[in-house]
């Protein structure tokens, strides 16, 4: 009998597969984590400030206090994720030591390295990373990410950038499907990844790992829009706890992701949710977080 | 007809395998979807999420009414938690006479793969993701596969439960076995 193997890519990507069709919610306290779990979240993202506050407060945004993360891990039984700065492999070592279930190497925090992302193959804990296009997605997977999310524009409550990034990935995969072997090799050079990764993507007709949407989802309709565009699930950051009635909105977004193709059901769950978070027009923002970590 | 409960979790992985095997199947999200289904796969995912959705979408009662009679059930990981008679969770349909402990191996860092010994299935690959453990089984429950002398695949009548994920491998034998259970 073969012995037990931990932290293989199959096991790392496997957890992401279990999260599919679900909603991962940003929470800043154990109480919020409980609310998220009760509303049907399939995982929570533990962080100190939600993206809209990071945007408002400015300054350097870093990994959260381990004490807060541990409190959230204790409060819920669903998987707990936490964010590290792009390239900050020591923050990642700390989160791995805490035993979080997934690490998000995130552009929402202030990057720690101009050039390099974390070598995620060196870790036992799985990573999720953001992307705006196929090249970014495949570079992150090549670095060891076991799950991808399109970046969108975090903290804006504006879905437009999420839609753009989902569609860009989809369109680039459609183009890839029509390329011959020589052109696939050229694309691999351009993307700076091995051509085996492009060949696999071409064969599958989709990213080789689970792909969620993130950045700007504020309503059940936003979540269902991303699902209809073909993502496997959604992250909701500021959209829940910056709204008037977080419990009700969180549950409505969970139901919208399950029933994303059922307009009648979507109408039902969208009713009477109270005010959504205040959104920001793209022209009004000073820093585009999605341009970090390419 | 095999139904795959598609509320949350790894349901697409099962659909892919059923496609490959050429078995008639459909995704189940509502009570109406259950009509004509002989066997229901409750996939891995988050048990609290799927459990809540089963209530919200008004599916729980219908499944309870038919399970073990004209509806075969296979619960995988979270799905097993949802059908266990005894479990440390608020959400269970209580269909399979086993006592299950959630996340019993630990958090994600303790997820693992291993080959499994079995009278029924020779050399099965076990993928365990934040897996539960079957602590004890009732007298009518047959243990089909073990890992380190603990049951990981069990059957009671036409109800099947596994703590590991055959849908994450290329091996289709457990799906074929469940299809037989649902068809007989």
Coordinates of C-alpha atoms in Angstrom, one line a residue:
Chain A
X1 CA 0.0 0.0 0.0
X2 CA 1.3 3.4 -0.9
X3 CA 1.8 5.8 2.0
X4 CA -0.1 8.9 2.8
X5 CA 0.8 12.0 0.8
X6 CA 0.0 15.5 2.0
X7 CA 0.2 18.9 0.4
X8 CA 0.1 17.5 -3.2
X9 CA -1.3 19.8 -5.9
X10 CA -4.3 17.5 -6.1
X11 CA -5.1 18.0 -2.4
X12 CA -4.5 21.8 -2.7
X13 CA -6.6 22.2 -5.7
X14 CA -9.1 19.7 -4.2
X15 CA -10.2 22.1 -1.5
X16 CA -10.9 24.8 -4.1
X17 CA -13.1 22.3 -5.9
X18 CA -15.1 21.8 -2.7
X19 CA -15.7 25.6 -2.5
X20 CA -17.2 25.8 -6.0
X21 CA -20.7 27.1 -6.3
X22 CA -20.1 29.0 -3.1
X23 CA -19.5 32.4 -1.7
X24 CA -16.4 33.4 0.2
X25 CA -16.9 36.4 2.5
X26 CA -14.5 38.9 3.9
X27 CA -14.9 39.2 7.7
X28 CA -13.0 41.3 10.3
X29 CA -14.2 39.8 13.5
X30 CA -15.3 36.3 14.9
X31 CA -18.8 37.7 15.2
X32 CA -18.9 38.5 11.5
X33 CA -17.4 35.1 10.7
X34 CA -20.4 33.5 12.5
X35 CA -22.8 35.7 10.6
X36 CA -21.2 34.7 7.3
X37 CA -21.3 31.0 8.3
X38 CA -24.9 31.2 9.3
X39 CA -25.7 32.9 6.0
X40 CA -24.3 29.9 4.1
X41 CA -20.7 31.1 3.2
X42 CA -18.5 28.2 2.0
X43 CA -15.4 29.9 3.5
X44 CA -14.4 33.2 5.1
X45 CA -11.5 35.5 4.4
X46 CA -10.1 36.8 7.7
X47 CA -8.7 40.4 7.4
X48 CA -8.3 43.5 9.5
X49 CA -10.0 46.0 7.2
X50 CA -12.3 45.3 4.3
X51 CA -11.1 46.7 1.0
X52 CA -13.3 49.7 1.0
X53 CA -11.8 50.8 4.3
X54 CA -8.3 50.1 3.1
X55 CA -9.0 52.3 0.1
X56 CA -10.4 55.1 2.4
X57 CA -7.8 54.9 5.1
X58 CA -4.7 54.7 2.8
X59 CA -1.3 53.7 4.2
X60 CA 0.3 50.3 3.9
X61 CA -2.1 47.4 4.2
X62 CA -0.4 44.3 5.7
X63 CA -1.2 40.7 6.9
X64 CA -3.7 40.7 9.8
X65 CA -2.9 40.2 13.4
X66 CA -2.5 36.4 14.0
X67 CA -4.7 36.8 17.2
X68 CA -7.6 38.0 15.1
X69 CA -7.1 35.2 12.5
X70 CA -7.0 32.6 15.3
X71 CA -10.2 34.0 16.8
X72 CA -11.9 33.6 13.5
X73 CA -10.6 30.1 13.0
X74 CA -12.0 29.2 16.4
X75 CA -15.4 30.7 15.7
X76 CA -16.3 28.8 12.6
X77 CA -16.0 25.3 11.2
X78 CA -15.9 26.4 7.5
X79 CA -12.5 26.9 5.9
X80 CA -10.6 30.1 6.8
X81 CA -8.5 32.0 4.3
X82 CA -6.2 35.0 5.0
X83 CA -4.3 37.5 2.9
X84 CA -0.6 38.2 2.5
X85 CA 1.1 40.9 0.5
X86 CA 2.3 40.0 -2.9
X87 CA 5.8 38.6 -2.6
X88 CA 5.8 38.6 1.2
X89 CA 6.8 35.0 1.7
X90 CA 7.4 35.5 5.5
X91 CA 3.8 36.6 6.0
X92 CA 2.8 33.4 4.2
X93 CA 5.1 31.3 6.5
X94 CA 3.3 32.9 9.5
X95 CA -0.1 32.1 8.1
X96 CA 1.0 28.5 7.3
X97 CA 2.2 28.2 10.9
X98 CA -1.2 29.4 12.1
X99 CA -2.8 26.6 10.0
X100 CA -5.1 28.7 7.8
X101 CA -6.8 26.6 5.1
X102 CA -5.9 28.9 2.1
X103 CA -3.7 31.9 1.6
X104 CA -4.7 34.8 -0.7
X105 CA -1.6 36.5 -2.1
X106 CA -3.6 39.6 -2.7
X107 CA -3.3 42.9 -4.6
X108 CA -5.7 44.4 -2.0
X109 CA -2.7 44.6 0.4
X110 CA 0.3 46.7 -0.4
X111 CA 2.8 44.7 -2.4
X112 CA 6.1 43.7 -0.7
X113 CA 8.0 42.9 -3.9
X114 CA 8.2 44.9 -7.2
X115 CA 9.2 41.9 -9.3
X116 CA 8.3 38.5 -7.8
X117 CA 5.3 36.7 -6.4
X118 CA 5.8 34.1 -3.7
X119 CA 7.1 30.7 -4.8
X120 CA 4.0 28.9 -3.8
X121 CA 5.3 25.4 -4.6
X122 CA 7.4 25.7 -1.4
X123 CA 4.4 25.8 0.8
X124 CA 2.1 23.1 2.1
X125 CA -0.8 25.4 2.5
X126 CA -2.6 26.2 -0.8
X127 CA -2.7 29.7 -2.4
X128 CA -5.3 31.6 -4.4
X129 CA -4.1 34.6 -6.5
X130 CA -5.8 37.3 -8.5
X131 CA -5.6 37.8 -12.3
X132 CA -6.9 40.2 -15.0
X133 CA -6.1 38.0 -17.9
X134 CA -5.0 34.6 -19.0
X135 CA -1.2 35.4 -18.8
X136 CA -1.5 36.6 -15.1
X137 CA -3.6 33.5 -14.3
X138 CA -1.2 31.0 -15.8
X139 CA 1.9 32.8 -14.3
X140 CA 0.3 32.4 -10.9
X141 CA -0.6 28.7 -11.5
X142 CA 3.0 28.1 -12.7
X143 CA 4.2 29.7 -9.4
X144 CA 2.0 27.2 -7.5
X145 CA -1.4 28.8 -7.1
X146 CA -4.1 26.1 -6.7
X147 CA -7.0 28.5 -7.2
X148 CA -7.5 31.7 -9.2
X149 CA -9.8 34.6 -8.8
X150 CA -10.3 37.4 -11.3
X151 CA -9.3 40.6 -9.6
X152 CA -12.1 43.0 -10.4
X153 CA -11.6 46.3 -8.4
X154 CA -11.8 45.6 -4.7
X155 CA -13.6 48.0 -2.4
X156 CA -15.5 49.8 -5.1
X157 CA -18.9 48.0 -5.0
X158 CA -18.6 48.4 -8.8
X159 CA -18.8 45.2 -10.9
X160 CA -17.5 46.6 -14.1
X161 CA -13.8 45.6 -13.7
X162 CA -14.8 42.1 -12.5
X163 CA -16.8 41.6 -15.7
X164 CA -13.9 42.9 -17.8
X165 CA -11.4 40.5 -16.2
X166 CA -13.7 37.5 -16.4
X167 CA -14.5 38.2 -20.1
X168 CA -10.8 38.8 -20.9
X169 CA -9.8 35.4 -19.5
X170 CA -12.7 33.7 -21.4
X171 CA -11.9 35.5 -24.7
X172 CA -8.2 34.7 -24.4
X173 CA -9.0 31.0 -23.8
X174 CA -11.2 31.0 -26.9
X175 CA -8.3 32.4 -28.9
X176 CA -5.9 29.8 -27.4
X177 CA -8.3 27.0 -28.5
X178 CA -7.8 28.0 -32.1
X179 CA -3.9 28.2 -32.1
X180 CA -1.7 25.6 -33.7
X181 CA 1.2 24.1 -31.8
X182 CA 3.7 26.7 -33.0
X183 CA 1.6 29.6 -31.9
X184 CA 0.9 27.9 -28.6
X185 CA 4.6 27.9 -28.0
X186 CA 4.9 31.6 -28.9
X187 CA 2.0 32.4 -26.5
X188 CA 3.8 30.5 -23.8
X189 CA 6.9 32.6 -24.4
X190 CA 4.9 35.7 -24.2
X191 CA 3.2 34.6 -21.0
X192 CA 6.5 33.4 -19.6
X193 CA 5.1 30.0 -18.7
X194 CA 5.9 26.4 -20.0
X195 CA 3.8 25.5 -23.0
X196 CA 2.6 22.4 -21.2
X197 CA 0.4 24.7 -19.1
X198 CA -1.1 26.4 -22.2
X199 CA -1.6 23.0 -23.9
X200 CA -3.5 21.8 -20.8
X201 CA -5.7 25.0 -20.7
X202 CA -6.3 24.6 -24.4
X203 CA -7.4 21.0 -24.0
X204 CA -9.7 21.8 -21.0
X205 CA -11.1 24.9 -22.6
X206 CA -10.9 26.6 -19.2
X207 CA -8.3 27.4 -16.5
X208 CA -6.8 24.2 -15.1
X209 CA -7.8 25.3 -11.6
X210 CA -11.0 26.6 -9.9
X211 CA -11.6 30.2 -10.8
X212 CA -13.8 32.6 -8.7
X213 CA -14.8 36.2 -9.3
X214 CA -13.8 39.0 -6.9
X215 CA -13.7 42.7 -6.7
X216 CA -16.9 44.8 -6.7
X217 CA -19.7 42.3 -6.1
X218 CA -22.4 44.1 -4.1
X219 CA -25.7 42.5 -5.0
X220 CA -27.2 39.0 -5.7
X221 CA -27.5 40.1 -9.3
X222 CA -23.8 41.0 -9.4
X223 CA -22.9 37.5 -8.1
X224 CA -25.2 35.7 -10.6
X225 CA -23.8 37.9 -13.4
X226 CA -20.3 36.6 -12.7
X227 CA -21.6 33.0 -12.5
X228 CA -23.4 33.3 -15.8
X229 CA -20.2 34.6 -17.3
X230 CA -18.7 31.3 -16.3
X231 CA -16.8 31.5 -13.0
X232 CA -17.0 28.8 -10.4
X233 CA -18.0 30.9 -7.4
X234 CA -17.5 34.4 -5.9
X235 CA -15.6 36.3 -3.3
X236 CA -17.6 39.2 -1.6
X237 CA -15.4 41.7 0.2
X238 CA -16.9 44.9 1.4
X239 CA -20.2 44.2 -0.2
X240 CA -21.7 42.4 2.7
X241 CA -20.6 44.0 5.9
X242 CA -20.7 47.5 4.4
X243 CA -24.3 47.1 3.5
X244 CA -27.4 48.0 5.7
X245 CA -28.4 44.4 6.5
X246 CA -25.4 42.0 6.2
X247 CA -27.2 38.9 7.3
X248 CA -30.0 39.2 4.8
X249 CA -27.7 40.3 1.9
X250 CA -25.2 37.5 2.6
X251 CA -27.9 34.8 2.5
X252 CA -29.4 36.4 -0.7
X253 CA -26.0 36.3 -2.4
X254 CA -25.5 32.7 -1.4
X255 CA -28.9 31.7 -2.9
X256 CA -28.1 33.8 -6.0
X257 CA -24.9 31.8 -6.6
X258 CA -26.8 28.5 -6.3
X259 CA -29.7 29.7 -8.5
X260 CA -27.7 31.9 -10.9
X261 CA -29.7 30.8 -13.9
X262 CA -33.2 31.2 -12.3
X263 CA -34.4 34.8 -12.8
X264 CA -37.5 34.3 -10.8
X265 CA -35.5 33.0 -7.8
X266 CA -33.1 35.9 -8.3
X267 CA -36.0 38.4 -8.2
X268 CA -37.2 36.7 -5.0
X269 CA -33.9 36.9 -3.1
X270 CA -33.1 40.4 -4.3
X271 CA -36.2 41.8 -2.7
X272 CA -36.0 44.2 0.3
X273 CA -32.3 43.8 1.2
X274 CA -31.9 47.4 2.4
X275 CA -29.2 49.6 1.1
X276 CA -26.2 48.1 -0.7
X277 CA -22.7 49.5 0.0
X278 CA -22.1 52.9 -1.6
X279 CA -20.3 52.3 -4.9
X280 CA -17.5 54.2 -6.6
X281 CA -17.3 55.1 -10.2
X282 CA -13.9 53.9 -11.8
X283 CA -13.0 57.5 -12.8
X284 CA -13.2 58.6 -9.1
X285 CA -10.5 56.2 -7.8
X286 CA -6.9 57.1 -7.2
X287 CA -5.3 53.7 -7.0
X288 CA -6.3 50.8 -9.2
X289 CA -5.5 47.8 -7.0
X290 CA -5.9 45.4 -9.9
X291 CA -2.7 46.8 -11.6
X292 CA -0.6 45.4 -8.8
X293 CA 1.1 42.0 -9.3
X294 CA 1.0 41.3 -13.0
Chain B
X1 CA -31.7 8.6 -13.7
X2 CA -28.9 9.8 -11.4
X3 CA -29.4 13.3 -9.8
X4 CA -26.4 15.3 -8.7
X5 CA -27.3 17.8 -5.9
X6 CA -26.0 21.1 -7.3
X7 CA -26.5 23.5 -4.5
X8 CA -22.8 24.0 -3.7
X9 CA -19.6 22.0 -3.9
X10 CA -17.9 19.7 -6.4
X11 CA -21.0 18.7 -8.3
X12 CA -19.5 19.4 -11.8
X13 CA -16.8 16.7 -11.1
X14 CA -19.6 14.1 -10.7
X15 CA -21.4 15.2 -13.8
X16 CA -18.2 14.8 -15.8
X17 CA -17.8 11.2 -14.6
X18 CA -21.4 10.4 -15.3
X19 CA -21.0 11.9 -18.8
X20 CA -18.0 9.7 -19.3
X21 CA -19.8 6.6 -18.2
X22 CA -22.8 7.5 -20.4
X23 CA -25.3 7.3 -17.5
X24 CA -28.4 9.5 -17.7
X25 CA -28.1 12.2 -15.2
X26 CA -29.3 15.7 -14.2
X27 CA -28.4 18.5 -11.7
X28 CA -30.8 18.9 -8.8
X29 CA -31.5 22.3 -7.3
X30 CA -35.3 22.1 -6.6
X31 CA -37.9 19.7 -5.6
X32 CA -39.1 19.5 -9.1
X33 CA -35.7 18.4 -10.3
X34 CA -36.0 15.3 -8.1
X35 CA -38.8 13.9 -10.2
X36 CA -37.7 10.8 -12.1
X37 CA -34.4 10.6 -10.1
X38 CA -33.5 7.1 -8.8
X39 CA -30.2 7.9 -7.2
X40 CA -29.0 11.1 -5.7
X41 CA -25.3 12.1 -5.3
X42 CA -24.8 14.6 -2.5
X43 CA -21.3 15.9 -3.3
X44 CA -18.5 17.2 -1.3
X45 CA -18.5 20.9 -0.5
X46 CA -19.3 22.7 2.7
X47 CA -21.8 20.8 4.8
X48 CA -23.1 23.9 6.6
X49 CA -23.7 25.6 3.3
X50 CA -25.3 22.7 1.5
X51 CA -27.3 21.9 4.7
X52 CA -28.8 25.4 4.8
X53 CA -29.6 25.4 1.1
X54 CA -31.3 22.0 1.5
X55 CA -33.7 23.7 3.9
X56 CA -34.0 27.1 2.1
X57 CA -34.7 25.4 -1.2
X58 CA -37.2 23.1 0.4
X59 CA -35.5 19.9 -0.7
X60 CA -34.8 18.3 2.7
X61 CA -38.2 16.8 3.3
X62 CA -38.6 15.4 -0.1
X63 CA -35.3 13.6 0.1
X64 CA -36.1 12.3 3.5
X65 CA -39.4 11.0 2.3
X66 CA -37.9 9.0 -0.6
X67 CA -34.4 8.1 0.6
X68 CA -33.7 4.4 1.1
X69 CA -37.0 3.6 -0.6
X70 CA -37.2 4.5 -4.3
X71 CA -34.2 6.9 -4.0
X72 CA -30.7 5.6 -3.6
X73 CA -28.3 8.1 -2.0
X74 CA -24.5 8.6 -2.0
X75 CA -23.1 11.2 0.3
X76 CA -19.5 12.1 -0.2
X77 CA -17.5 14.0 2.6
X78 CA -19.9 16.9 3.3
X79 CA -22.6 14.8 1.7
X80 CA -21.9 12.0 4.2
X81 CA -22.1 14.5 7.1
X82 CA -25.5 15.5 5.8
X83 CA -26.9 11.9 5.7
X84 CA -25.3 10.6 9.0
X85 CA -27.7 9.7 11.8
X86 CA -25.3 11.0 14.4
X87 CA -23.0 14.0 13.7
X88 CA -21.5 17.0 15.4
X89 CA -23.5 19.4 13.2
X90 CA -27.0 21.0 13.2
X91 CA -27.8 19.9 9.6
X92 CA -28.4 16.3 8.8
X93 CA -31.1 14.3 7.0
X94 CA -30.3 11.4 9.3
X95 CA -30.5 8.6 6.7
X96 CA -27.4 6.5 7.3
X97 CA -26.8 4.7 10.6
X98 CA -23.3 6.0 11.3
X99 CA -21.7 8.4 13.8
X100 CA -19.5 10.9 11.9
X101 CA -17.0 13.5 13.2
X102 CA -16.4 16.5 11.0
X103 CA -12.9 17.7 10.0
X104 CA -11.6 14.7 12.0
X105 CA -8.1 14.7 10.5
X106 CA -7.6 18.4 11.0
X107 CA -7.6 21.5 8.8
X108 CA -6.4 21.7 5.2
X109 CA -2.8 21.1 6.0
X110 CA -3.8 17.6 7.0
X111 CA -5.7 16.8 3.8
X112 CA -4.0 13.8 2.1
X113 CA -4.2 11.1 -0.6
X114 CA -3.5 7.4 0.0
X115 CA -4.3 4.2 -1.7
X116 CA -7.1 2.2 0.1
X117 CA -7.4 -1.4 0.9
X118 CA -10.8 -3.0 0.1
X119 CA -12.4 -6.3 -0.5
X120 CA -14.8 -4.7 -2.8
X121 CA -12.5 -2.4 -4.7
X122 CA -8.9 -3.3 -5.3
X123 CA -6.4 -0.5 -4.9
X124 CA -8.7 2.5 -4.8
X125 CA -7.2 6.0 -4.6
X126 CA -8.5 7.9 -1.6
X127 CA -8.4 11.7 -1.7
X128 CA -9.3 13.1 1.7
X129 CA -10.0 16.9 1.9
X130 CA -10.6 18.2 5.4
X131 CA -12.3 14.9 5.7
X132 CA -14.7 13.6 8.3
X133 CA -14.3 10.2 10.1
X134 CA -16.8 7.5 10.6
X135 CA -16.5 6.8 14.3
X136 CA -19.0 4.0 14.5
X137 CA -21.5 2.1 12.3
X138 CA -24.9 0.6 13.1
X139 CA -25.5 -3.2 12.7
X140 CA -27.1 -2.9 9.3
X141 CA -24.2 -1.0 7.8
X142 CA -21.6 -2.8 5.7
X143 CA -18.1 -1.5 5.6
X144 CA -16.9 -1.6 2.0
X145 CA -13.5 0.1 2.4
X146 CA -11.2 1.0 5.2
X147 CA -8.3 3.3 5.8
X148 CA -6.0 2.5 8.7
X149 CA -8.7 0.1 10.0
X150 CA -11.4 2.8 10.0
X151 CA -14.4 2.7 7.7
X152 CA -14.2 5.2 4.8
X153 CA -16.8 3.8 2.4
X154 CA -20.0 2.2 3.8
X155 CA -23.4 1.0 2.6
X156 CA -26.8 0.5 4.3
X157 CA -29.3 -0.8 1.8
X158 CA -29.2 1.6 -1.2
X159 CA -27.5 4.3 0.8
X160 CA -23.8 4.8 0.3
X161 CA -21.4 7.1 2.3
X162 CA -17.7 7.9 1.7
X163 CA -15.3 10.2 3.5
X164 CA -13.1 10.5 0.4
X165 CA -13.6 11.8 -3.1
X166 CA -13.6 9.3 -6.0
X167 CA -14.8 12.2 -8.2
X168 CA -11.3 13.8 -7.9
X169 CA -9.7 10.7 -9.5
X170 CA -9.9 9.0 -12.9
X171 CA -11.3 5.8 -11.3
X172 CA -15.0 5.4 -12.0
X173 CA -15.7 2.2 -10.1
X174 CA -17.6 3.7 -7.1
X175 CA -19.8 5.6 -9.5
X176 CA -20.5 2.4 -11.4
X177 CA -21.3 0.7 -8.1
X178 CA -23.7 3.5 -7.1
X179 CA -25.4 3.3 -10.5
X180 CA -26.1 -0.4 -9.9
X181 CA -27.5 0.3 -6.5
X182 CA -29.8 3.0 -7.9
X183 CA -30.9 0.8 -10.8
X184 CA -31.8 -2.3 -8.8

